Structures are given as C-alpha cells and as structure tokens.
Coordinates of C-alpha atoms and ligand atoms in Angstrom, one line a residue:
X1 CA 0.0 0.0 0.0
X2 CA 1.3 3.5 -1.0
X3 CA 1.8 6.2 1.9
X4 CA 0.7 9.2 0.7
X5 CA 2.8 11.1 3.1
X6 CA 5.9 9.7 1.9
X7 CA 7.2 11.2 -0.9
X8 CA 9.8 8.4 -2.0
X9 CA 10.0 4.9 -0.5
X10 CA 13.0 2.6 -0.6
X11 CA 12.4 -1.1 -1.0
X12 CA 15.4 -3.6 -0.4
X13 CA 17.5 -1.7 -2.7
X14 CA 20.9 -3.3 -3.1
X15 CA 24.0 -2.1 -5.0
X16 CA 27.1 -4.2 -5.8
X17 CA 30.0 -3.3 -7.7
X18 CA 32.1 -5.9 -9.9
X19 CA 36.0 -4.9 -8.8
X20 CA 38.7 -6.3 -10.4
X21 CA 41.1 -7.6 -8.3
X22 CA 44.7 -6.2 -9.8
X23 CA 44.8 -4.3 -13.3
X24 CA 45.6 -7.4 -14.9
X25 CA 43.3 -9.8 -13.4
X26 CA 40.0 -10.8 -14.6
X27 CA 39.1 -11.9 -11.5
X28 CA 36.2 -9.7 -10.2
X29 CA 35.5 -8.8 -6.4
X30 CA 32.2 -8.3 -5.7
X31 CA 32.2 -4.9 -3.5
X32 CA 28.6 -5.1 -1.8
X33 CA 28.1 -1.2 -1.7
X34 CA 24.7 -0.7 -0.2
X35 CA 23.3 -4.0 1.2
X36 CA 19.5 -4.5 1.2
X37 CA 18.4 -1.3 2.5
X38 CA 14.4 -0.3 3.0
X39 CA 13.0 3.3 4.4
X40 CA 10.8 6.2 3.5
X41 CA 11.4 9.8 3.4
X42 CA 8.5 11.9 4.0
X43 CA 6.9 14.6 2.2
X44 CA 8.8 17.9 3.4
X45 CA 11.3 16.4 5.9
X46 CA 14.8 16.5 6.2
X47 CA 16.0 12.9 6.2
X48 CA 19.9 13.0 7.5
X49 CA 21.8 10.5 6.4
X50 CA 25.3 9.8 8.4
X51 CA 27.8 7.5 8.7
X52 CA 32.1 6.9 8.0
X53 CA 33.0 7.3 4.8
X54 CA 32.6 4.2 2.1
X55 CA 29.7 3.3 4.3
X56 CA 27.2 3.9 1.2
X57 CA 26.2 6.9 1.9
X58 CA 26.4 8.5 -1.8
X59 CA 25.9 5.8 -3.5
X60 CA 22.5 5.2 -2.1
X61 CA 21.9 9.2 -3.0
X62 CA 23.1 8.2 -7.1
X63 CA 20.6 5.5 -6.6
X64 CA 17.9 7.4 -5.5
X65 CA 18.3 9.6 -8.3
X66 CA 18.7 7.0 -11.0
X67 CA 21.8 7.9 -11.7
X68 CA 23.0 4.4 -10.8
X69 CA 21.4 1.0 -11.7
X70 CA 21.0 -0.8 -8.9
X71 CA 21.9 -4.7 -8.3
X72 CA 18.2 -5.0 -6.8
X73 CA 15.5 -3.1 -5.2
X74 CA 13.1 -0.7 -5.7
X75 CA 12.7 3.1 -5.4
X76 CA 9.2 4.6 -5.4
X77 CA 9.0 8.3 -6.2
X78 CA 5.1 9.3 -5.3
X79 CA 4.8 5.9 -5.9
X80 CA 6.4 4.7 -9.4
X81 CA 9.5 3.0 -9.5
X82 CA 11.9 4.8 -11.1
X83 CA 14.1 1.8 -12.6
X84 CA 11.3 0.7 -14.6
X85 CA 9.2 4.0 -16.6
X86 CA 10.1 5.3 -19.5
X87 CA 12.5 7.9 -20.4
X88 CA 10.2 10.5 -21.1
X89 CA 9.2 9.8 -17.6
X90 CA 12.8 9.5 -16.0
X91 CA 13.5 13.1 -17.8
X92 CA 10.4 14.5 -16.4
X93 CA 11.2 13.1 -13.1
X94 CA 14.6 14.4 -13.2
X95 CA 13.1 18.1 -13.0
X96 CA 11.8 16.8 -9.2
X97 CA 15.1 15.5 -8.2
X98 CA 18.1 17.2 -7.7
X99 CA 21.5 17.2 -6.0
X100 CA 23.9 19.5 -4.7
X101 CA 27.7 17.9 -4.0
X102 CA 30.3 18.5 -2.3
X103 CA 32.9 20.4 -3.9
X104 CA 31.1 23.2 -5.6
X105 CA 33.9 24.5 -7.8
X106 CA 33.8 20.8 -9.2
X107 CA 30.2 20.9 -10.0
X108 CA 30.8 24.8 -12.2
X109 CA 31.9 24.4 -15.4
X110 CA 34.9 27.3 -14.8
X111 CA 34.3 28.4 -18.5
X112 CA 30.9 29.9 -17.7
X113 CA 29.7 32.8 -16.5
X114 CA 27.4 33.0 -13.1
X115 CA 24.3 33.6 -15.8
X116 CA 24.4 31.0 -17.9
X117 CA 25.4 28.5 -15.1
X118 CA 22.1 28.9 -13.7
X119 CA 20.2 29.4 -16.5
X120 CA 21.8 25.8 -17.7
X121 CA 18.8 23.5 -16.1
X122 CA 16.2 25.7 -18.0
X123 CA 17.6 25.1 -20.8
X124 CA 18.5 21.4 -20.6
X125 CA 14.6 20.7 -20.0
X126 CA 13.4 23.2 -22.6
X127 CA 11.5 25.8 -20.0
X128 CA 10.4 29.2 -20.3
X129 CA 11.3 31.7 -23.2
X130 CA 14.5 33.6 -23.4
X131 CA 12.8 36.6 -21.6
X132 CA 11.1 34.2 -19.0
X133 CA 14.5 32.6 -18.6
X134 CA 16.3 35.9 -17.8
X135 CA 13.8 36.6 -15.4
X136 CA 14.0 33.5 -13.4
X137 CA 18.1 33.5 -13.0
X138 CA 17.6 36.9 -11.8
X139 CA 14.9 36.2 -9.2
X140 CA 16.9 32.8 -8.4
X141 CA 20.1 34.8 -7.8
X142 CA 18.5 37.0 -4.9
X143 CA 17.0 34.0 -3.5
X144 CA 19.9 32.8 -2.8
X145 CA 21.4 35.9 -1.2
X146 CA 23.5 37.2 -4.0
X147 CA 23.4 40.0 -6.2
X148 CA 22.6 40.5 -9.8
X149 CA 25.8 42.1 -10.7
X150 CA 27.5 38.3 -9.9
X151 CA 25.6 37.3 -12.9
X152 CA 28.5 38.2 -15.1
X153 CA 31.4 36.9 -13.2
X154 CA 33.0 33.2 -13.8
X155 CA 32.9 30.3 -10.7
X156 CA 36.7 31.0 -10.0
X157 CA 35.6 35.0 -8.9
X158 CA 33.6 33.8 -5.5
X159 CA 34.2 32.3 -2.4
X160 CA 33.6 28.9 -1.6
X161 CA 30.4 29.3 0.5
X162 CA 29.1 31.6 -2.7
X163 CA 29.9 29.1 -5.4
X164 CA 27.4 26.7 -2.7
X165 CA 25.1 29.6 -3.4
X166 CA 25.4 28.9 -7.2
X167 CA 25.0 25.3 -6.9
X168 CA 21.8 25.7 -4.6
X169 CA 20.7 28.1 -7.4
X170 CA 21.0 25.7 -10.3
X171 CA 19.4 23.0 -8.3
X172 CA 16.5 25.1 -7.0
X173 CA 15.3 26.8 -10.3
X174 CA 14.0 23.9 -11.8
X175 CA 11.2 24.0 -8.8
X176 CA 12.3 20.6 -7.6
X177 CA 10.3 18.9 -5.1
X178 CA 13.1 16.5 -3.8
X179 CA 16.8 17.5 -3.4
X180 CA 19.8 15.6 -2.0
X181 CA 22.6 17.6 -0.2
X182 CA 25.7 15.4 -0.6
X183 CA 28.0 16.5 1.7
X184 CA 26.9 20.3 0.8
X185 CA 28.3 22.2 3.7
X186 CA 31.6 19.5 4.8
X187 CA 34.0 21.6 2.5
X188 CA 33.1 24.8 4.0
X189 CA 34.5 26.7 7.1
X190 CA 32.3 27.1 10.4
X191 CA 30.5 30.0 10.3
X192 CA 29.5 28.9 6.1
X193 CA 28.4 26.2 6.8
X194 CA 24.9 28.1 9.8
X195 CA 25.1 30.3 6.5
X196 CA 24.3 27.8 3.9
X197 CA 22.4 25.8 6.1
X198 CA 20.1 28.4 7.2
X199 CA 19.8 29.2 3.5
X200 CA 19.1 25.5 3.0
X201 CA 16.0 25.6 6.0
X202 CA 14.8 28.9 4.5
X203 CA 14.4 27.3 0.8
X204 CA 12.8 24.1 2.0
X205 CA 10.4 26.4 3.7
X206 CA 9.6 28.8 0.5
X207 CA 9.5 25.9 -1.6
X208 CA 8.0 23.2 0.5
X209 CA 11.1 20.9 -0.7
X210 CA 12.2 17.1 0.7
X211 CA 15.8 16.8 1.6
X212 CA 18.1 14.2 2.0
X213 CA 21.2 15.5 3.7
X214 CA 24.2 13.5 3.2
X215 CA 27.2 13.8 5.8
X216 CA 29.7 11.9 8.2
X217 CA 29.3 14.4 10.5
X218 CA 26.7 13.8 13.0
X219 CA 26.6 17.5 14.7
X220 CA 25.8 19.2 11.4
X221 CA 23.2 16.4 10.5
X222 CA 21.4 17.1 13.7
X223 CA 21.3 20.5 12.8
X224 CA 19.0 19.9 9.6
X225 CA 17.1 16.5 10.0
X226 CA 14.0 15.6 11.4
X227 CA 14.9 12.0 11.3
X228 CA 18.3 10.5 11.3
X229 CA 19.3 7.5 9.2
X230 CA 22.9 5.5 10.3
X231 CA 24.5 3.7 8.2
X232 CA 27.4 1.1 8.4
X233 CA 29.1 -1.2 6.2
X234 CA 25.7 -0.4 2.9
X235 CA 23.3 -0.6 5.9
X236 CA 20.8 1.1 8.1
X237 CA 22.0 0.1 11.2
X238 CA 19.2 2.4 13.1
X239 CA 16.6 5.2 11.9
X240 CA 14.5 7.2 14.6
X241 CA 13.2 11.1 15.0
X242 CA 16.4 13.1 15.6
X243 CA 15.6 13.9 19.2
X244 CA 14.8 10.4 19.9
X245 CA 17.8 9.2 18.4
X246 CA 19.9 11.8 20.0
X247 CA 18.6 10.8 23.8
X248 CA 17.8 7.5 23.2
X249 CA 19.9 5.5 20.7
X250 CA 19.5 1.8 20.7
X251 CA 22.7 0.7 17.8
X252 CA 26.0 -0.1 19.4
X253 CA 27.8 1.9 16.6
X254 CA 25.2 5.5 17.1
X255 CA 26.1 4.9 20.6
X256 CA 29.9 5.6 19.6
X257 CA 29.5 7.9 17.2
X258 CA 27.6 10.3 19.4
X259 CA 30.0 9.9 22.0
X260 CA 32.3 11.3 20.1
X261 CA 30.7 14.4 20.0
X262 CA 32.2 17.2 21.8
X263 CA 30.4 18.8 24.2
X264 CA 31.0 22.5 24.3
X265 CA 30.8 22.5 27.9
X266 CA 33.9 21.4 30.1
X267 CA 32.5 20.8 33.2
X268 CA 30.4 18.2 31.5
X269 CA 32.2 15.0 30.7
X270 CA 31.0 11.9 28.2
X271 CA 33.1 8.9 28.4
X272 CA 33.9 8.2 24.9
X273 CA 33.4 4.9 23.4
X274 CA 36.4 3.9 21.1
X275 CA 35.4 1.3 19.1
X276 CA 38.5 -1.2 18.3
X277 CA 39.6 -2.6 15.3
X278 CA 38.9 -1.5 11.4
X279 CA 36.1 -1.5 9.1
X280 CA 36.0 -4.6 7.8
X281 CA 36.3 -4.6 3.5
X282 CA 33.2 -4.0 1.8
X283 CA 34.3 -6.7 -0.7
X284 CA 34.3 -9.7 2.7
X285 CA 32.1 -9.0 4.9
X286 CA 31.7 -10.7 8.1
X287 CA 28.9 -13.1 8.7
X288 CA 26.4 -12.4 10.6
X289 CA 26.2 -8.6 11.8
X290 CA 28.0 -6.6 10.1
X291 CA 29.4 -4.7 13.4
X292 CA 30.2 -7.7 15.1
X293 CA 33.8 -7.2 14.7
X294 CA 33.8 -4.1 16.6
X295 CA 30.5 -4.1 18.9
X296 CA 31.3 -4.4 22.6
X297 CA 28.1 -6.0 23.0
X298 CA 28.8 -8.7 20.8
X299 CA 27.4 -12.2 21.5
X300 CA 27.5 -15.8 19.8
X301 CA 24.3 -15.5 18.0
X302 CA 25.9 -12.1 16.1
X303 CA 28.5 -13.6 14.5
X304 CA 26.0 -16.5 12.5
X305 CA 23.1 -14.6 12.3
X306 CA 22.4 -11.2 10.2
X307 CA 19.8 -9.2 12.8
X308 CA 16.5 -7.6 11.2
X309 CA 16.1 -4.3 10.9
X310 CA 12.8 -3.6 12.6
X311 CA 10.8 -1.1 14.2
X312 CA 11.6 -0.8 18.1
X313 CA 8.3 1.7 18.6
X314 CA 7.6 4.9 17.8
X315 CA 9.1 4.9 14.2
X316 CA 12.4 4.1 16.0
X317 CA 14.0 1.3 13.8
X318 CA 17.1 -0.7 14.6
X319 CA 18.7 -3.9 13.7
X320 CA 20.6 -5.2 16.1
X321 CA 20.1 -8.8 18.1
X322 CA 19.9 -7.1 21.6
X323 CA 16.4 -5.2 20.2
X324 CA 15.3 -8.3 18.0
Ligands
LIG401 FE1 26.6 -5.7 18.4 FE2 25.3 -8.0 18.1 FE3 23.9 -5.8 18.0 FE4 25.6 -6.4 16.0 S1 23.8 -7.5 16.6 S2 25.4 -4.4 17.0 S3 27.2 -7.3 17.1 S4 25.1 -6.6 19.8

C-alpha cells in the first residue's frame, strides 16, 4: 500500500560493484556497496543521512536519483519505480530531483559565466522563453542571497560558501520537489556552513522541498534532520526522529558515534566509546552482523546470524540482536 505522506520509498535496494582484483586480473571482487536497504522519506522532511565514509552513503543518494542501476530493489517516487518507466518519464522526473555535491567548484563548469550556469537546467529541459528565462536567474540569484551584478562573473571569482550559493541556485530553479545535499556544507568553514544551512531551512520552507542531507558528520546532521538514518558497512543500522535518536539511541555503533561528540561544555564529561579494530572490506564482509567485529556487546548468536532491521516503537528502527 502507498503512503501518501511519503514522498519516496526505498524497497530492499541493493547495489554491488564488480572490482577487479589487480589491473591485470579478470578476477572480479564483488564490493557489496549498499546492502539490502528499505526506508521512506516523508513529504517535506529533512531525512539525514550519516555515517564513516565508504559506508554507502552516496551511493544510495546516485541510486535514489537513477543515476545508478541498482543490483536490486526498488525506489518509489510518489509511488512509481523509477528503474522501470520510460525515459520521457525518468527526464520529467529528473526536473523533481536534484542534488547538490560537495565540492562546488567541481560541480561549475569554470568556463561559464554565473548567468548562464544557472540558466543551464532551464535550458536542458526546454523551460520558459529567453525573456522568462532571464527573469527566473535573476529572481533565483536574490534568492539565494546574491546580487545581480554576480551574474556576469566566472565560478573561479567567488568564495567557496558563494559558489554553494550557485550550486543551490542551479538546483533550485528547476522547482524541484526532492533535493539531496551530498556532503553540501563539509568543504566549508564554520561559520558557512549556519550560513548555507540556514539558507538550505529557509528554501525548504519557500519551496516546500524534501531533503536528503548527506554527511559523516553527526553534529551538522542534527542541525537539519528531522529524522536521522545511520549507516554502516551499505546498511541502516538504526533510523529514529532526531531527538529520539539523539537521547535514546539503541545501535552499538550510534552509541559511539555520538559519543564522540564534543560537548562544548567542560564541566560536563561523556566517556567516549572507542570502538577497536577497522572496518572490515566491503568486498568480505563478516557473517552475521556486520558490526560484530567491533561491537562491545557482541554475543554468539551475532557472529552467525544477520539481525533484522525492525521497528523498536515509535518509528524508532534498529537492527541489532539485543532489540530483535
Ligand atoms: Fe553488536 Fe550483536 Fe547488536 Fe551487532 S547484533 S550491533 S554485534 S550486539
């Protein structure tokens, strides 16, 4: 049954990667990337997304956008799946789903002016006449707090924070109803990043927008989600309401991670929880739970048998044997 409150909905989606083993092998790893992964996002939330880096993060973003195939699964955008329509659909769709990455200066082509940079995604999709068109940048331009003088200056001329400006501009114009930050604010300095984000909460108020917000840093992801999604090793390892998750986390692994968050108060100490050993290779994983290798919790029945990642109460999910 379709949730009309949910505005995409993520159905055992799975992504593996064929690796070869050396250059001169033909011997292919299997690098299991995102591992059988199910959730919603709702209709005007903020869904963070957080976890180490190679945990799957982005790739389940390129997924959600089609701009991977995946292995398996499904993805259900106001409920059609958008591996299987057509692609008149998909380039329709495309208007409704955008992303804005990391490194902004990567995403600009440096050869273009500030103008024709946004105006690209108007373009692309054949919108508006060259008069409408004109209009729109320079609207879209203020919007995002600069002026309309920058209009004729080249990516290289601003700031990194302002190029992020640019970037939110491009994605934004096309009236989206679905965007993915990917790391948007992690290459930017402090007091940018409030600035962007702010601009990010003000946008997804004026344009009643969805976000999925992308980032290994837990602080900033509290700052923007409603709900919080962790991942480990291409899974959810637990999904809950950020407060909820914040006061009350269940996983072994968010238990770490938040306890690594400095607390900007010294009188107040956190015993931090340092988690020993690595990450074990995406391309061999352990059996069992995924985490077993570093959980302190760890008992027999982890290291046989993969725990389900279920709904604890309250829209709190988890997957972890202690909760099953
Ligand atoms: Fe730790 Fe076992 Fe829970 Fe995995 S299932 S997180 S190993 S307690």
């Amino acid at each position: 049954m379709i949730d009309n409150n949910n505005l995409i909905t993520i159905k055992n989606l799975v992504k593996h990667f064929d690796v070869k083993t050396n250059l001169f092998s033909r011997v292919k790893n299997n690098l299991k990337a995102v591992n059988n992964i199910s959730f919603d996002i709702k209709k005007g939330e903020t869904l963070g997304i957080v976890g180490e880096s190679g945990c799957g993060k982005s790739t389940t973003g390129k997924l959600l956008l089609n701009l991977l195939e995946p292995t398996s699964g499904e993805v259900l955008f106001e409920g059609k799946n958008i591996y299987s329509i057509s692609n008149e659909e998909l380039r329709k769709l495309r208007k409704n789903m955008q992303i804005i990455f990391q490194d902004p200066f990567a995403s600009l082509n440096p050869r273009m002016k500030i103008f024709d940079l946004i105006k690209e995604p108007l373009k692309i999709h054949k919108i508006g006449t060259k008069e409408n068109r004109i209009k729109k940048v320079k609207e879209i331009i203020k919007i995002v707090g600069l002026d309309e003088y920058h209009l004729n200056k080249y990516p290289h001329e601003f700031s990194g924070g302002q190029r992020q400006r640019i970037c939110i501009a491009r994605a934004i114009i096309l009236n989206p109803k679905f965007i993915i930050c990917d790391e948007a604010v992690s290459a930017l300095d402090v007091s940018i990043q409030s600035q962007i984000i702010n601009l990010l909460k003000d946008l997804q108020k004026d344009f009643n927008l969805t976000y999925m917000f992308i980032s290994h840093d837990i602080s900033v992801v509290k700052h923007v989600s409603n709900r919080i999604a962790v991942m480990y090793l291409g899974q959810i390892v637990e999904l809950a309401e950020t407060n909820d998750l914040f006061k009350n986390p269940k996983h072994p692994y968010t238990k770490a991670l938040l306890s690594a968050i400095p607390i900007p108060n010294p009188e107040i100490k956190r015993k931090k929880i340092i988690l020993k050993g690595d990450v074990p290779s995406p391309m061999n994983l352990p059996k069992g739970c995924n985490f077993h290798t570093r959980c302190p919790y760890k008992n027999e029945i982890c290291t046989t048998k993969e725990p389900i990642f279920k709904n604890a109460g309250n829209g709190h999910f988890i997957s972890c044997h202690l909760n099953n």
